[in-house]
Coordinates of C-alpha atoms in Angstrom, one line a residue:
M1 CA -83.5 90.9 74.4
R2 CA -83.1 87.3 75.4
L3 CA -80.0 85.9 77.1
S4 CA -81.0 82.8 79.0
R5 CA -79.1 79.8 80.2
R6 CA -79.7 78.3 76.8
N7 CA -78.0 81.1 74.8
A8 CA -76.3 83.6 77.0
T9 CA -72.9 82.1 76.3
F10 CA -73.4 80.6 72.8
M11 CA -74.9 77.6 74.5
A12 CA -77.6 75.2 73.4
I13 CA -79.7 77.4 71.2
G14 CA -77.1 79.8 70.0
T15 CA -79.4 82.6 69.0
I16 CA -77.1 85.5 69.8
A17 CA -76.1 88.7 68.0
V18 CA -74.4 88.4 64.7
A19 CA -70.8 89.5 64.8
T20 CA -67.6 88.7 62.9
I21 CA -64.6 87.3 64.6
A22 CA -61.8 89.5 63.4
L23 CA -58.8 88.2 65.3
S24 CA -55.3 89.3 64.6
G25 CA -52.1 87.3 64.5
C26 CA -52.6 85.1 61.5
G27 CA -49.7 82.8 61.1
Q28 CA -49.1 82.2 64.7
K29 CA -48.6 78.6 65.5
A30 CA -51.5 76.7 67.0
G31 CA -51.3 76.6 70.8
G32 CA -49.8 80.0 70.8
G33 CA -50.0 80.5 74.6
D34 CA -46.5 80.7 76.0
A35 CA -46.4 79.3 79.5
G36 CA -43.3 81.3 80.3
A37 CA -44.7 84.6 79.0
T38 CA -45.3 87.5 81.4
A39 CA -48.7 89.2 81.6
G40 CA -48.7 92.4 79.7
G41 CA -49.4 93.9 76.3
S42 CA -53.0 93.1 75.3
I43 CA -55.6 90.3 75.5
T44 CA -58.6 89.5 73.4
Y45 CA -61.9 88.7 75.1
L46 CA -64.4 87.0 72.8
T47 CA -67.8 87.6 74.3
S48 CA -71.2 86.3 73.5
W49 CA -73.0 89.2 75.2
P50 CA -74.2 91.8 72.7
A51 CA -73.1 95.4 73.6
D52 CA -76.5 96.6 74.7
T53 CA -76.9 93.9 77.4
P54 CA -76.1 94.7 81.1
Q55 CA -73.5 92.0 81.2
A56 CA -71.6 93.5 78.3
K57 CA -71.7 96.9 79.9
I58 CA -70.4 95.5 83.3
F59 CA -67.5 93.6 81.7
A60 CA -66.6 96.5 79.4
A61 CA -66.5 98.9 82.3
A62 CA -64.3 96.4 84.2
A63 CA -62.0 96.1 81.2
K64 CA -61.5 99.8 81.1
D65 CA -60.7 99.9 84.8
F66 CA -58.3 96.9 84.4
T67 CA -56.4 98.6 81.6
A68 CA -56.1 101.8 83.6
E69 CA -54.6 99.8 86.5
S70 CA -52.5 97.2 84.8
G71 CA -51.6 98.7 81.4
I72 CA -53.0 95.6 79.7
K73 CA -55.3 96.4 76.9
V74 CA -58.5 94.3 76.6
D75 CA -59.8 94.0 73.0
I76 CA -63.5 92.9 73.4
K77 CA -65.0 91.2 70.3
E78 CA -68.5 89.8 69.8
L79 CA -68.9 86.1 69.0
G80 CA -70.5 85.3 65.7
N81 CA -73.2 82.7 64.7
G82 CA -70.7 79.9 64.7
G83 CA -70.7 79.8 68.5
A84 CA -68.3 77.3 70.1
A85 CA -67.1 76.0 66.8
D86 CA -65.8 79.5 66.0
V87 CA -63.8 79.6 69.2
I88 CA -62.3 76.2 68.5
N89 CA -61.5 76.8 64.9
A90 CA -59.9 80.1 65.5
S91 CA -57.9 78.7 68.3
V92 CA -56.6 75.8 66.4
S93 CA -55.4 78.1 63.6
G94 CA -53.6 80.2 66.1
N95 CA -56.0 83.1 66.0
G96 CA -58.1 82.4 69.0
P97 CA -59.0 84.7 71.9
D98 CA -57.2 84.8 75.2
L99 CA -60.5 84.7 77.1
F100 CA -64.0 83.5 76.2
D101 CA -67.4 82.9 77.8
D102 CA -68.2 79.4 78.8
A103 CA -70.9 77.2 80.5
P104 CA -70.9 73.5 81.5
D105 CA -72.5 72.2 78.3
H106 CA -69.6 73.3 76.2
V107 CA -66.8 72.3 78.5
P108 CA -66.4 68.8 76.9
A109 CA -65.8 70.3 73.4
F110 CA -63.4 72.9 74.7
R111 CA -61.5 70.4 76.8
K112 CA -61.2 68.0 73.8
A113 CA -59.8 70.8 71.7
G114 CA -57.2 71.6 74.4
L115 CA -58.5 75.1 74.9
I116 CA -59.0 75.1 78.7
E117 CA -56.1 76.5 80.7
D118 CA -55.4 75.3 84.2
L119 CA -57.0 77.7 86.6
S120 CA -55.5 76.4 89.9
D121 CA -53.3 79.4 90.2
V122 CA -56.2 81.8 89.7
L123 CA -58.3 79.9 92.3
S124 CA -55.4 80.1 94.9
A125 CA -54.9 83.8 94.3
P126 CA -57.0 86.7 95.8
A127 CA -59.2 88.8 93.6
A128 CA -57.6 92.1 92.7
G129 CA -57.5 94.4 95.8
E130 CA -59.0 91.7 98.1
S131 CA -57.6 89.1 100.5
G132 CA -58.1 85.4 100.7
K133 CA -58.3 82.9 97.9
I134 CA -60.8 83.3 95.0
E135 CA -61.7 79.7 95.6
S136 CA -63.0 80.7 99.0
D137 CA -65.3 83.3 97.4
Y138 CA -67.5 80.7 95.8
P139 CA -69.8 78.0 97.1
K140 CA -68.4 74.5 96.4
S141 CA -71.5 73.6 94.4
V142 CA -70.9 76.5 92.1
L143 CA -67.3 75.6 91.4
S144 CA -68.4 72.0 91.0
A145 CA -70.9 73.1 88.3
A146 CA -68.0 74.8 86.5
S147 CA -65.8 71.7 86.7
D148 CA -65.2 68.4 84.9
K149 CA -63.0 65.5 85.9
D150 CA -59.9 67.5 85.1
G151 CA -60.8 70.4 87.4
V152 CA -62.4 73.8 87.3
A153 CA -62.9 74.7 83.6
F154 CA -64.0 78.3 84.0
I155 CA -64.5 81.0 86.7
P156 CA -68.2 81.7 87.2
H157 CA -69.9 85.1 87.4
T158 CA -73.6 84.0 87.3
I159 CA -75.8 81.3 88.7
L160 CA -78.8 80.2 86.6
S161 CA -81.7 78.2 88.0
G162 CA -85.5 78.1 87.8
G163 CA -88.7 78.4 89.8
V164 CA -92.2 79.7 89.8
W165 CA -92.5 83.5 89.3
F166 CA -95.2 85.7 90.7
D167 CA -96.0 89.3 91.6
A168 CA -95.9 89.6 95.4
A169 CA -97.7 92.9 95.3
A170 CA -100.7 91.4 93.4
N171 CA -100.5 88.1 95.3
P172 CA -99.3 88.8 98.8
D173 CA -100.6 85.5 100.0
L174 CA -98.0 83.7 97.8
A175 CA -95.3 85.9 99.3
S176 CA -96.3 85.0 102.9
K177 CA -97.0 81.3 102.2
A178 CA -96.1 79.9 98.9
P179 CA -97.5 76.4 98.0
A180 CA -94.9 73.9 99.2
S181 CA -96.5 70.7 97.8
W182 CA -97.9 69.8 94.4
D183 CA -101.4 69.4 96.0
E184 CA -101.1 72.9 97.5
F185 CA -100.0 74.2 94.2
K186 CA -103.0 72.7 92.4
A187 CA -105.3 74.1 95.1
E188 CA -103.7 77.6 94.4
L189 CA -104.4 77.2 90.7
D190 CA -108.1 76.5 91.5
K191 CA -108.2 79.5 93.8
L192 CA -106.7 81.8 91.2
K193 CA -109.1 80.5 88.5
A194 CA -112.1 80.9 90.8
A195 CA -111.0 84.5 91.4
G196 CA -111.3 85.2 87.7
K197 CA -107.5 85.2 87.1
T198 CA -105.5 83.3 84.5
P199 CA -103.3 81.1 86.7
I200 CA -100.4 80.3 84.3
A201 CA -98.5 82.1 81.5
Q202 CA -97.4 79.5 79.0
E203 CA -95.1 80.3 76.1
G204 CA -96.5 77.5 73.8
G205 CA -94.2 78.4 70.9
N206 CA -91.1 77.7 73.0
A207 CA -90.6 73.9 73.4
S208 CA -87.9 74.4 76.0
Y209 CA -90.4 76.2 78.2
N210 CA -93.2 73.7 77.6
V211 CA -91.1 70.9 78.9
L212 CA -90.4 72.6 82.2
W213 CA -93.5 71.1 83.8
F214 CA -92.6 67.5 83.0
Y215 CA -88.9 68.2 83.7
W216 CA -89.5 69.6 87.2
L217 CA -92.0 66.9 88.2
M218 CA -89.5 64.2 87.2
L219 CA -86.7 66.0 89.1
R220 CA -88.8 66.1 92.2
S221 CA -89.8 62.4 92.0
H222 CA -86.4 61.0 91.0
G223 CA -83.7 63.6 91.6
P224 CA -80.6 64.2 89.3
G225 CA -80.6 61.9 86.3
A226 CA -84.4 61.8 86.0
I227 CA -84.5 63.2 82.5
L228 CA -81.0 62.1 81.3
N229 CA -81.8 58.5 82.1
L230 CA -84.8 58.6 79.8
S231 CA -82.4 59.1 77.0
K232 CA -80.2 56.2 78.0
S233 CA -82.8 53.4 78.2
A234 CA -86.1 52.8 76.5
D235 CA -87.2 50.8 79.5
A236 CA -86.8 53.8 81.7
W237 CA -90.1 55.1 80.1
D238 CA -91.9 52.1 81.8
D239 CA -91.4 53.7 85.2
P240 CA -94.9 54.5 86.5
A241 CA -93.6 58.0 87.6
V242 CA -93.2 59.0 83.9
L243 CA -96.8 58.4 83.1
A244 CA -97.9 60.0 86.4
A245 CA -95.9 63.1 85.6
A246 CA -97.3 63.2 82.1
K247 CA -100.9 63.1 83.5
E248 CA -100.1 66.0 85.8
V249 CA -98.9 68.0 82.8
T250 CA -102.1 67.3 80.8
A251 CA -104.1 68.4 83.8
L252 CA -102.5 71.8 83.7
Q253 CA -104.0 72.7 80.3
P254 CA -107.1 74.5 81.7
Y255 CA -104.9 76.8 83.8
F256 CA -102.9 78.1 80.8
Q257 CA -104.0 81.3 79.1
S258 CA -106.4 81.1 76.1
G259 CA -104.4 80.5 72.9
Y260 CA -101.3 79.5 74.7
E261 CA -100.4 77.0 71.9
G262 CA -99.7 79.9 69.6
S263 CA -97.9 82.2 72.0
R264 CA -94.5 83.3 70.7
Y265 CA -91.6 84.5 72.9
P266 CA -91.8 87.0 74.7
N267 CA -95.5 87.5 74.5
A268 CA -96.6 85.3 77.4
Q269 CA -93.9 86.5 79.8
N270 CA -94.5 90.1 78.9
A271 CA -98.2 89.7 79.5
W272 CA -97.4 88.1 82.8
A273 CA -95.2 91.0 83.8
Q274 CA -98.0 93.4 83.0
G275 CA -100.3 91.5 85.3
D276 CA -102.4 89.5 82.9
Y277 CA -101.5 86.1 84.3
A278 CA -100.5 85.1 87.8
L279 CA -97.7 82.6 87.5
D280 CA -94.8 81.8 85.2
L281 CA -92.6 78.8 85.5
N282 CA -89.3 80.2 84.2
G283 CA -85.7 80.8 84.7
S284 CA -83.7 83.1 87.0
W285 CA -83.2 85.5 84.1
L286 CA -86.9 86.4 83.8
A287 CA -86.8 89.7 85.8
G288 CA -84.1 91.0 83.6
E289 CA -85.9 90.1 80.5
V290 CA -89.2 91.8 81.4
K291 CA -87.6 94.8 83.2
S292 CA -88.8 97.3 80.5
V293 CA -92.4 96.1 80.4
V294 CA -93.2 95.1 84.1
A295 CA -96.2 96.8 85.5
S296 CA -95.8 99.8 87.8
G297 CA -95.8 98.7 91.4
A298 CA -95.1 95.1 90.7
K299 CA -92.8 93.2 93.0
L300 CA -91.5 90.2 91.2
S301 CA -90.6 87.2 93.2
T302 CA -90.2 83.4 93.0
F303 CA -90.9 80.3 95.0
P304 CA -89.3 76.8 94.4
F305 CA -91.1 74.3 92.3
P306 CA -93.3 72.4 94.8
T307 CA -92.5 69.0 96.3
Y308 CA -94.1 66.1 94.4
G309 CA -94.6 62.5 95.4
A310 CA -94.2 60.6 98.6
D311 CA -90.4 60.7 98.4
S312 CA -89.9 64.1 96.8
K313 CA -86.3 65.0 96.2
S314 CA -84.7 68.2 97.4
V315 CA -82.9 69.0 94.1
E316 CA -82.5 72.3 92.2
E317 CA -81.1 73.1 88.9
L318 CA -77.7 74.8 89.1
N319 CA -76.1 76.1 86.0
V320 CA -73.3 78.7 85.8
L321 CA -71.9 81.1 83.3
G322 CA -68.3 82.3 83.4
W323 CA -64.9 82.8 81.7
T324 CA -62.4 80.3 80.4
V325 CA -58.8 81.2 79.8
N326 CA -57.7 79.8 76.4
A327 CA -54.7 77.6 76.7
K328 CA -54.0 78.3 73.0
G329 CA -54.3 82.0 73.3
K330 CA -51.5 84.5 72.9
N331 CA -51.5 85.9 76.5
P332 CA -53.1 83.4 78.9
K333 CA -51.3 85.1 81.8
G334 CA -52.8 88.4 81.0
A335 CA -56.2 86.7 80.7
K336 CA -55.8 85.3 84.2
E337 CA -54.9 88.7 85.6
F338 CA -58.1 90.0 84.0
I339 CA -60.2 87.3 85.6
K340 CA -58.7 88.1 89.0
F341 CA -59.9 91.7 88.3
L342 CA -63.3 90.7 87.0
V343 CA -64.2 88.6 90.0
Q344 CA -63.9 91.4 92.5
K345 CA -67.0 91.8 94.6
K346 CA -67.8 95.2 93.2
Y347 CA -68.2 93.8 89.7
I348 CA -69.9 90.5 90.6
E349 CA -72.4 92.5 92.7
K350 CA -73.5 94.2 89.4
I351 CA -74.7 90.8 88.1
G352 CA -77.4 91.2 90.7
T353 CA -78.0 95.0 90.7
D354 CA -77.7 95.7 87.0
A355 CA -78.3 92.3 85.2
L356 CA -80.9 91.1 87.7
N357 CA -79.4 87.7 87.9
I358 CA -78.0 85.6 90.7
P359 CA -74.3 86.5 91.4
A360 CA -71.9 83.5 91.7
R361 CA -69.9 84.6 94.7
S362 CA -71.1 83.4 98.0
D363 CA -70.7 86.8 99.7
V364 CA -73.0 88.6 97.2
T365 CA -76.7 88.4 97.5
A366 CA -79.2 88.2 94.7
P367 CA -81.7 90.9 93.9
E368 CA -84.8 90.7 96.0
S369 CA -86.8 89.1 93.2
L370 CA -84.3 86.2 93.2
A371 CA -83.5 85.9 97.0
A372 CA -85.7 82.9 97.4
M373 CA -84.3 81.1 94.4
Q374 CA -80.7 81.8 95.5
K375 CA -81.5 80.4 98.9
A376 CA -83.1 77.3 97.5
V377 CA -80.3 76.5 95.1
L378 CA -77.5 76.9 97.6
A379 CA -79.4 75.0 100.3
S380 CA -80.5 72.1 98.2
D381 CA -79.4 68.6 99.0
A382 CA -78.5 68.0 95.3
T383 CA -78.2 69.9 92.1
T384 CA -78.2 69.1 88.4
G385 CA -77.3 71.0 85.3
Y386 CA -79.5 72.6 82.7
M387 CA -82.3 70.2 81.7
D388 CA -80.6 67.6 83.9
N389 CA -77.7 67.7 81.4
A390 CA -79.8 66.0 78.7
A391 CA -79.6 68.9 76.3
A392 CA -75.8 68.7 76.4
N393 CA -75.2 64.9 76.6
A394 CA -78.1 63.8 74.3
P395 CA -78.9 66.8 72.2
T396 CA -80.6 64.9 69.3
W397 CA -82.8 62.9 71.7
Y398 CA -83.6 66.0 73.7
K399 CA -84.7 68.0 70.7
D400 CA -86.3 65.4 68.5
V401 CA -87.7 63.0 71.1
L402 CA -88.4 64.8 74.4
L403 CA -89.3 68.3 73.2
G404 CA -91.3 67.1 70.2
L405 CA -93.4 64.7 72.3
D406 CA -93.8 67.1 75.2
D407 CA -95.1 69.8 72.9
Q408 CA -97.8 67.4 71.7
L409 CA -98.6 66.5 75.3
V410 CA -98.8 70.1 76.5
F411 CA -101.1 71.0 73.5
G412 CA -103.3 68.0 74.2
K413 CA -102.6 66.3 70.8
I414 CA -101.5 63.1 72.5
T415 CA -102.6 61.4 75.7
P416 CA -100.1 60.7 78.6
E417 CA -100.2 57.0 77.6
Q418 CA -99.3 57.9 74.0
F419 CA -96.5 60.2 75.3
V420 CA -95.0 57.3 77.2
A421 CA -95.4 54.7 74.4
Q422 CA -94.0 56.9 71.8
G423 CA -91.2 58.1 74.1
K424 CA -90.1 54.5 74.6
E425 CA -90.3 53.7 70.9
K426 CA -88.5 56.8 69.8
T427 CA -85.8 56.4 72.5
A428 CA -85.1 52.8 71.4
A429 CA -84.7 54.0 67.8
Y430 CA -82.5 56.9 68.9
I431 CA -80.2 54.5 70.9
K432 CA -80.0 52.1 68.0
S433 CA -79.0 54.9 65.7
G434 CA -76.0 55.8 67.8
T435 CA -76.7 59.5 67.2
P436 CA -75.3 61.9 69.9

């Protein structure tokens, strides 16, 4: 099962379980939410989490508890293949859910469709059974990641980020002193290789994993905007740092496992979890994904991507998943009451204990495997969204230009110089085309 930052909430990839949206109330006028209605009756929650996932089980259990306490029935339905478009289309016709999953890359479309209910009253209220404001339960950076210029668009439950994964039981030296700089990291790769180990697990069949090396090197050298800016200007490719990062990516090829080019998800990460490879540059969701295959006695952990360059930037990726109240739903007030119930500490804690992800509340710690990543993200000087927001703001460029060229670079089919030259040429054509 794979529910990463790219697809956990019908986001960029959209490869989620097939389900049919069977929403009642045909004939209700569009924008059916009545601002004067009182919470009660029932609400519909359209979820992108398949029923067998930890998240689905957590939220279903909370819904059962909520109904028992409030009398408000929660009808949970699975989202279909249409993803965000299904939510929008159903809502416009008056058949939309009261609550649905959301993440930053889909906020613009939902905002444009008028589906995002104002959440200021939720933020100023306490979580059910708790004191203080819900707003105070979250780090400012987390709420900022869930916001746009019009305010907080959804209430987060999970933080997603990335780093270098390793087994602390098999590599105790990495646990005691992880490589902090890129030079130290390369020295560690040589050390691992000399010891007869395969240093890096690389899922060659997954372009969005292949690009992580170039992505993180650029973030470290330039900070937020490093990748997104490459989509905005062909001249940005002339920056010497782009070529330098590409050369570093090429130099990693000898450290990948044999046959990495043909590896298909989840083969590489499963083999890593079983101890075949030492390191895996991946996302915060990895421990949850390999839970059923991890080697006995393994102690999964992470360290931040190393510093790189003379002026390395302290920047981490900060993406969030959460819930949006549909402004065109039938019972937005009931949905808000459900959110206040969902964000109780006892449920958000389960994001860490059961789903093995980083909980969004500031007073809830991540599982041990993600403690270092949680600390790095919340302590960073700056943060950026998934793939530096390029996947959301320039999707065609991201897929057709960056991912396509990076795959060829990672596989050794083009040189770093060709990567830069073709990147500049293709970006110029992309900008001229006016394609999103």
